[in-house]
Amino acid sequence: FGNISVSGTTTISLGHDNSLQIDQLGFEPGVAYGWMESVGDVTITKGSGSSNIVANGIAADHLTINGAGSGLISIRSIDTVNGFTFDGTAMGRGGEYFSANTIWSHSGDVTFHYADGANAFIDVSGIDTQGSFILTGSSLVTGDVSIGTLSATQSVTMDFGGMSGSATFGTIFTEGEFVLDASGASNLDVKIATLLMGTGVVTLGS
């Protein structure tokens, strides 16, 4: 697909091995003002097989992407009014599974939710939200998380469960509380170049 302009709720569900490639979803390219009043909620659900979701940009009130199986989810730019949620509970193991250049949220949270999922592979250059950044991964076993710049005004909370692999950050900024829980991880390499926070609690495994 090329450019898809929508103002209401949009739901895209893909079959087992079906891929999706679009240029821009949510508003006309080049629109600089007023787009936040003209977008709706967007939900994209990937099939459980081997397939890709590739987009140049997605704009939404709230964007939800449900990952599954194997393959690549690559979105250059995500712009939201009320938050972004990536559900990677059913995500397979290996490779760069979710990647984005920028994720921006005007007021909502940016959440990477893994529930009882075992694998987290994230590569994002920059995240900027006026809400919170949340990574829930109490059941994680393996993964590689790389985020260049993470700015979340309200708070940053990350639970890596028993994940082995790496979690690498350039700059993390929050005016609120910073919580990093890797107490169950015995083979996780955590690197944070710069951390600016209100208050913080960091728990590492043995």
PDB file of C-alpha atoms in Angstrom:
ATOM      1  CA  PHE A   1       0.000   0.000   0.000  1.00  0.00           C
ATOM      2  CA  GLY A   2       1.005   3.620  -0.423  1.00  0.00           C
ATOM      3  CA  ASN A   3      -0.514   6.335   1.796  1.00  0.00           C
ATOM      4  CA  ILE A   4      -3.646   5.485   3.805  1.00  0.00           C
ATOM      5  CA  SER A   5      -5.491   8.390   5.426  1.00  0.00           C
ATOM      6  CA  VAL A   6      -7.974   7.378   8.141  1.00  0.00           C
ATOM      7  CA  SER A   7      -9.836   9.311  10.836  1.00  0.00           C
ATOM      8  CA  GLY A   8     -11.737   6.530  12.602  1.00  0.00           C
ATOM      9  CA  THR A   9     -10.770   3.329  14.374  1.00  0.00           C
ATOM     10  CA  THR A  10      -8.659   1.069  12.165  1.00  0.00           C
ATOM     11  CA  THR A  11      -8.025  -2.650  12.699  1.00  0.00           C
ATOM     12  CA  ILE A  12      -5.679  -4.706  10.531  1.00  0.00           C
ATOM     13  CA  SER A  13      -5.394  -8.452  11.163  1.00  0.00           C
ATOM     14  CA  LEU A  14      -2.954 -10.506   9.127  1.00  0.00           C
ATOM     15  CA  GLY A  15      -3.107 -14.210   8.311  1.00  0.00           C
ATOM     16  CA  HIS A  16      -0.532 -16.792   9.378  1.00  0.00           C
ATOM     17  CA  ASP A  17       2.226 -15.877   6.914  1.00  0.00           C
ATOM     18  CA  ASN A  18       0.828 -12.632   5.469  1.00  0.00           C
ATOM     19  CA  SER A  19       3.086  -9.574   5.358  1.00  0.00           C
ATOM     20  CA  LEU A  20       2.111  -5.895   5.273  1.00  0.00           C
ATOM     21  CA  GLN A  21       4.013  -3.025   3.681  1.00  0.00           C
ATOM     22  CA  ILE A  22       2.682   0.548   3.683  1.00  0.00           C
ATOM     23  CA  ASP A  23       4.155   3.996   3.295  1.00  0.00           C
ATOM     24  CA  GLN A  24       2.097   6.227   5.605  1.00  0.00           C
ATOM     25  CA  LEU A  25      -0.929   5.281   7.720  1.00  0.00           C
ATOM     26  CA  GLY A  26      -2.995   7.833   9.639  1.00  0.00           C
ATOM     27  CA  PHE A  27      -2.818  11.173   7.824  1.00  0.00           C
ATOM     28  CA  GLU A  28      -1.717  12.727   4.582  1.00  0.00           C
ATOM     29  CA  PRO A  29       2.066  13.111   4.244  1.00  0.00           C
ATOM     30  CA  GLY A  30       3.190  16.702   4.692  1.00  0.00           C
ATOM     31  CA  VAL A  31       0.435  17.603   7.171  1.00  0.00           C
ATOM     32  CA  ALA A  32       2.216  19.469   9.960  1.00  0.00           C
ATOM     33  CA  TYR A  33      -0.662  20.988  11.921  1.00  0.00           C
ATOM     34  CA  GLY A  34      -3.944  19.657  13.238  1.00  0.00           C
ATOM     35  CA  TRP A  35      -3.199  15.980  12.651  1.00  0.00           C
ATOM     36  CA  MET A  36      -3.806  15.062  16.304  1.00  0.00           C
ATOM     37  CA  GLU A  37      -7.478  16.016  15.964  1.00  0.00           C
ATOM     38  CA  SER A  38      -7.997  13.862  12.891  1.00  0.00           C
ATOM     39  CA  VAL A  39      -6.569  10.454  13.799  1.00  0.00           C
ATOM     40  CA  GLY A  40      -8.191   7.445  15.471  1.00  0.00           C
ATOM     41  CA  ASP A  41      -7.056   4.303  17.253  1.00  0.00           C
ATOM     42  CA  VAL A  42      -5.073   1.839  15.148  1.00  0.00           C
ATOM     43  CA  THR A  43      -4.543  -1.861  15.930  1.00  0.00           C
ATOM     44  CA  ILE A  44      -2.329  -4.117  13.822  1.00  0.00           C
ATOM     45  CA  THR A  45      -2.116  -7.835  14.595  1.00  0.00           C
ATOM     46  CA  LYS A  46       0.603  -9.933  12.990  1.00  0.00           C
ATOM     47  CA  GLY A  47       0.088 -13.542  11.967  1.00  0.00           C
ATOM     48  CA  SER A  48       1.740 -16.310  13.953  1.00  0.00           C
ATOM     49  CA  GLY A  49       3.933 -17.491  11.082  1.00  0.00           C
ATOM     50  CA  SER A  50       6.987 -15.945   9.418  1.00  0.00           C
ATOM     51  CA  SER A  51       6.036 -12.547   8.004  1.00  0.00           C
ATOM     52  CA  ASN A  52       6.971  -8.861   8.088  1.00  0.00           C
ATOM     53  CA  ILE A  53       5.272  -5.555   8.866  1.00  0.00           C
ATOM     54  CA  VAL A  54       7.075  -2.594   7.299  1.00  0.00           C
ATOM     55  CA  ALA A  55       5.919   1.050   7.337  1.00  0.00           C
ATOM     56  CA  ASN A  56       7.470   4.435   6.765  1.00  0.00           C
ATOM     57  CA  GLY A  57       5.193   6.103   9.322  1.00  0.00           C
ATOM     58  CA  ILE A  58       2.068   5.528  11.414  1.00  0.00           C
ATOM     59  CA  ALA A  59       0.062   8.242  13.175  1.00  0.00           C
ATOM     60  CA  ALA A  60      -2.763   7.371  15.577  1.00  0.00           C
ATOM     61  CA  ASP A  61      -4.634   8.406  18.678  1.00  0.00           C
ATOM     62  CA  HIS A  62      -3.429   5.163  20.263  1.00  0.00           C
ATOM     63  CA  LEU A  63      -1.451   2.572  18.328  1.00  0.00           C
ATOM     64  CA  THR A  64      -1.384  -1.104  19.309  1.00  0.00           C
ATOM     65  CA  ILE A  65       0.778  -3.664  17.536  1.00  0.00           C
ATOM     66  CA  ASN A  66       0.342  -7.321  18.473  1.00  0.00           C
ATOM     67  CA  GLY A  67       3.399  -9.324  17.481  1.00  0.00           C
ATOM     68  CA  ALA A  68       3.609 -13.081  16.967  1.00  0.00           C
ATOM     69  CA  GLY A  69       5.697 -15.754  15.309  1.00  0.00           C
ATOM     70  CA  SER A  70       8.888 -14.740  13.539  1.00  0.00           C
ATOM     71  CA  GLY A  71       9.838 -12.007  11.129  1.00  0.00           C
ATOM     72  CA  LEU A  72      10.461  -8.278  11.238  1.00  0.00           C
ATOM     73  CA  ILE A  73       8.306  -5.383  12.392  1.00  0.00           C
ATOM     74  CA  SER A  74       9.990  -2.198  11.180  1.00  0.00           C
ATOM     75  CA  ILE A  75       8.352   1.240  11.392  1.00  0.00           C
ATOM     76  CA  ARG A  76      10.426   4.332  10.737  1.00  0.00           C
ATOM     77  CA  SER A  77       8.290   6.786  12.687  1.00  0.00           C
ATOM     78  CA  ILE A  78       5.402   6.348  15.155  1.00  0.00           C
ATOM     79  CA  ASP A  79       3.444   9.450  16.224  1.00  0.00           C
ATOM     80  CA  THR A  80       0.593   9.131  18.728  1.00  0.00           C
ATOM     81  CA  VAL A  81      -1.649  11.315  20.850  1.00  0.00           C
ATOM     82  CA  ASN A  82      -2.469   8.884  23.640  1.00  0.00           C
ATOM     83  CA  GLY A  83       0.213   6.234  23.568  1.00  0.00           C
ATOM     84  CA  PHE A  84       1.735   3.217  21.899  1.00  0.00           C
ATOM     85  CA  THR A  85       1.594  -0.431  22.977  1.00  0.00           C
ATOM     86  CA  PHE A  86       3.598  -3.287  21.539  1.00  0.00           C
ATOM     87  CA  ASP A  87       2.430  -6.695  22.735  1.00  0.00           C
ATOM     88  CA  GLY A  88       5.223  -9.195  22.161  1.00  0.00           C
ATOM     89  CA  THR A  89       3.800 -12.027  24.251  1.00  0.00           C
ATOM     90  CA  ALA A  90       3.658 -14.426  21.291  1.00  0.00           C
ATOM     91  CA  MET A  91       6.930 -13.307  19.770  1.00  0.00           C
ATOM     92  CA  GLY A  92       9.393 -15.922  18.546  1.00  0.00           C
ATOM     93  CA  ARG A  93      13.084 -16.038  19.275  1.00  0.00           C
ATOM     94  CA  GLY A  94      15.888 -14.445  17.329  1.00  0.00           C
ATOM     95  CA  GLY A  95      16.888 -11.442  15.298  1.00  0.00           C
ATOM     96  CA  GLU A  96      15.746  -7.850  15.215  1.00  0.00           C
ATOM     97  CA  TYR A  97      12.043  -8.344  15.737  1.00  0.00           C
ATOM     98  CA  PHE A  98      10.740  -4.818  16.441  1.00  0.00           C
ATOM     99  CA  SER A  99      12.566  -1.748  15.207  1.00  0.00           C
ATOM    100  CA  ALA A 100      11.743   1.936  14.846  1.00  0.00           C
ATOM    101  CA  ASN A 101      13.604   5.150  14.306  1.00  0.00           C
ATOM    102  CA  THR A 102      11.365   7.334  16.512  1.00  0.00           C
ATOM    103  CA  ILE A 103       8.374   6.750  18.796  1.00  0.00           C
ATOM    104  CA  TRP A 104       6.581   9.869  20.016  1.00  0.00           C
ATOM    105  CA  SER A 105       3.550  10.155  22.304  1.00  0.00           C
ATOM    106  CA  HIS A 106       1.902  13.454  23.198  1.00  0.00           C
ATOM    107  CA  SER A 107       0.324  12.329  26.462  1.00  0.00           C
ATOM    108  CA  GLY A 108      -0.006   8.542  26.717  1.00  0.00           C
ATOM    109  CA  ASP A 109       2.433   5.847  27.792  1.00  0.00           C
ATOM    110  CA  VAL A 110       4.816   3.892  25.582  1.00  0.00           C
ATOM    111  CA  THR A 111       4.531   0.239  26.610  1.00  0.00           C
ATOM    112  CA  PHE A 112       6.320  -2.940  25.571  1.00  0.00           C
ATOM    113  CA  HIS A 113       4.229  -5.727  27.057  1.00  0.00           C
ATOM    114  CA  TYR A 114       5.427  -9.331  27.157  1.00  0.00           C
ATOM    115  CA  ALA A 115       3.203 -10.926  29.844  1.00  0.00           C
ATOM    116  CA  ASP A 116       4.284 -14.601  29.863  1.00  0.00           C
ATOM    117  CA  GLY A 117       6.274 -14.176  26.649  1.00  0.00           C
ATOM    118  CA  ALA A 118       9.895 -15.367  26.623  1.00  0.00           C
ATOM    119  CA  ASN A 119      11.612 -13.244  23.952  1.00  0.00           C
ATOM    120  CA  ALA A 120      12.225  -9.486  23.648  1.00  0.00           C
ATOM    121  CA  PHE A 121      14.124  -8.067  20.680  1.00  0.00           C
ATOM    122  CA  ILE A 122      13.836  -4.274  20.380  1.00  0.00           C
ATOM    123  CA  ASP A 123      15.883  -1.729  18.444  1.00  0.00           C
ATOM    124  CA  VAL A 124      14.711   1.908  18.657  1.00  0.00           C
ATOM    125  CA  SER A 125      16.756   5.053  18.072  1.00  0.00           C
ATOM    126  CA  GLY A 126      14.583   7.428  20.090  1.00  0.00           C
ATOM    127  CA  ILE A 127      11.490   7.393  22.329  1.00  0.00           C
ATOM    128  CA  ASP A 128       9.869  10.608  23.574  1.00  0.00           C
ATOM    129  CA  THR A 129       6.691  10.547  25.657  1.00  0.00           C
ATOM    130  CA  GLN A 130       5.022  12.949  28.056  1.00  0.00           C
ATOM    131  CA  GLY A 131       3.696   9.867  29.845  1.00  0.00           C
ATOM    132  CA  SER A 132       5.605   6.831  31.117  1.00  0.00           C
ATOM    133  CA  PHE A 133       7.777   4.195  29.501  1.00  0.00           C
ATOM    134  CA  ILE A 134       6.903   0.676  30.636  1.00  0.00           C
ATOM    135  CA  LEU A 135       8.509  -2.659  29.761  1.00  0.00           C
ATOM    136  CA  THR A 136       6.802  -5.650  31.378  1.00  0.00           C
ATOM    137  CA  GLY A 137       8.799  -8.836  30.966  1.00  0.00           C
ATOM    138  CA  SER A 138       8.696 -10.883  34.142  1.00  0.00           C
ATOM    139  CA  SER A 139       8.794 -14.152  32.136  1.00  0.00           C
ATOM    140  CA  LEU A 140      11.474 -13.148  29.642  1.00  0.00           C
ATOM    141  CA  VAL A 141      14.205 -15.697  28.909  1.00  0.00           C
ATOM    142  CA  THR A 142      16.211 -14.153  26.094  1.00  0.00           C
ATOM    143  CA  GLY A 143      16.465 -10.873  24.226  1.00  0.00           C
ATOM    144  CA  ASP A 144      18.381  -7.846  23.052  1.00  0.00           C
ATOM    145  CA  VAL A 145      17.005  -4.392  23.824  1.00  0.00           C
ATOM    146  CA  SER A 146      18.709  -1.340  22.330  1.00  0.00           C
ATOM    147  CA  ILE A 147      17.288   2.187  22.778  1.00  0.00           C
ATOM    148  CA  GLY A 148      19.352   5.225  21.870  1.00  0.00           C
ATOM    149  CA  THR A 149      17.485   8.040  23.658  1.00  0.00           C
ATOM    150  CA  LEU A 150      14.597   7.401  26.046  1.00  0.00           C
ATOM    151  CA  SER A 151      12.708  10.407  27.438  1.00  0.00           C
ATOM    152  CA  ALA A 152       9.582   9.717  29.529  1.00  0.00           C
ATOM    153  CA  THR A 153       8.382  12.661  31.603  1.00  0.00           C
ATOM    154  CA  GLN A 154       6.367  10.756  34.220  1.00  0.00           C
ATOM    155  CA  SER A 155       8.429   7.601  34.872  1.00  0.00           C
ATOM    156  CA  VAL A 156      10.452   4.711  33.470  1.00  0.00           C
ATOM    157  CA  THR A 157       9.740   1.135  34.635  1.00  0.00           C
ATOM    158  CA  MET A 158      11.425  -1.941  33.190  1.00  0.00           C
ATOM    159  CA  ASP A 159      11.145  -5.576  34.315  1.00  0.00           C
ATOM    160  CA  PHE A 160      13.496  -7.931  32.466  1.00  0.00           C
ATOM    161  CA  GLY A 161      12.557 -11.100  34.347  1.00  0.00           C
ATOM    162  CA  GLY A 162      15.227 -13.770  33.774  1.00  0.00           C
ATOM    163  CA  MET A 163      16.309 -12.451  30.386  1.00  0.00           C
ATOM    164  CA  SER A 164      19.775 -13.303  29.096  1.00  0.00           C
ATOM    165  CA  GLY A 165      21.312 -11.093  26.452  1.00  0.00           C
ATOM    166  CA  SER A 166      21.725  -7.319  26.562  1.00  0.00           C
ATOM    167  CA  ALA A 167      19.875  -4.124  27.430  1.00  0.00           C
ATOM    168  CA  THR A 168      21.696  -1.069  26.091  1.00  0.00           C
ATOM    169  CA  PHE A 169      20.635   2.565  26.423  1.00  0.00           C
ATOM    170  CA  GLY A 170      22.264   5.822  25.371  1.00  0.00           C
ATOM    171  CA  THR A 171      20.448   8.476  27.438  1.00  0.00           C
ATOM    172  CA  ILE A 172      17.504   7.897  29.767  1.00  0.00           C
ATOM    173  CA  PHE A 173      15.607  10.894  31.150  1.00  0.00           C
ATOM    174  CA  THR A 174      12.595  11.066  33.452  1.00  0.00           C
ATOM    175  CA  GLU A 175      11.345  13.661  35.904  1.00  0.00           C
ATOM    176  CA  GLY A 176       9.747  10.885  37.943  1.00  0.00           C
ATOM    177  CA  GLU A 177      10.830   7.473  39.192  1.00  0.00           C
ATOM    178  CA  PHE A 178      13.231   5.181  37.368  1.00  0.00           C
ATOM    179  CA  VAL A 179      12.848   1.464  38.149  1.00  0.00           C
ATOM    180  CA  LEU A 180      14.926  -1.281  36.553  1.00  0.00           C
ATOM    181  CA  ASP A 181      14.310  -4.813  37.798  1.00  0.00           C
ATOM    182  CA  ALA A 182      16.678  -7.492  36.548  1.00  0.00           C
ATOM    183  CA  SER A 183      16.744  -9.423  39.802  1.00  0.00           C
ATOM    184  CA  GLY A 184      15.934 -12.706  38.067  1.00  0.00           C
ATOM    185  CA  ALA A 185      18.538 -12.285  35.327  1.00  0.00           C
ATOM    186  CA  SER A 186      21.927 -13.913  35.854  1.00  0.00           C
ATOM    187  CA  ASN A 187      23.327 -13.344  32.366  1.00  0.00           C
ATOM    188  CA  LEU A 188      22.074  -9.910  31.293  1.00  0.00           C
ATOM    189  CA  ASP A 189      24.472  -7.177  30.183  1.00  0.00           C
ATOM    190  CA  VAL A 190      22.941  -3.800  31.142  1.00  0.00           C
ATOM    191  CA  LYS A 191      24.564  -0.621  29.839  1.00  0.00           C
ATOM    192  CA  ILE A 192      23.277   2.938  30.361  1.00  0.00           C
ATOM    193  CA  ALA A 193      25.530   5.740  29.124  1.00  0.00           C
ATOM    194  CA  THR A 194      23.626   8.628  30.779  1.00  0.00           C
ATOM    195  CA  LEU A 195      20.810   8.448  33.351  1.00  0.00           C
ATOM    196  CA  LEU A 196      18.883  11.540  34.484  1.00  0.00           C
ATOM    197  CA  MET A 197      16.016  10.830  36.906  1.00  0.00           C
ATOM    198  CA  GLY A 198      13.959  12.075  39.824  1.00  0.00           C
ATOM    199  CA  THR A 199      14.341   8.992  42.025  1.00  0.00           C
ATOM    200  CA  GLY A 200      15.508   5.506  41.190  1.00  0.00           C
ATOM    201  CA  VAL A 201      15.636   1.833  42.138  1.00  0.00           C
ATOM    202  CA  VAL A 202      17.902  -0.596  40.275  1.00  0.00           C
ATOM    203  CA  THR A 203      17.935  -4.306  41.115  1.00  0.00           C
ATOM    204  CA  LEU A 204      20.353  -6.656  39.357  1.00  0.00           C
ATOM    205  CA  GLY A 205      20.632 -10.426  39.458  1.00  0.00           C
ATOM    206  CA  SER A 206      23.551 -12.375  40.891  1.00  0.00           C
TER     207      SER A 206
END
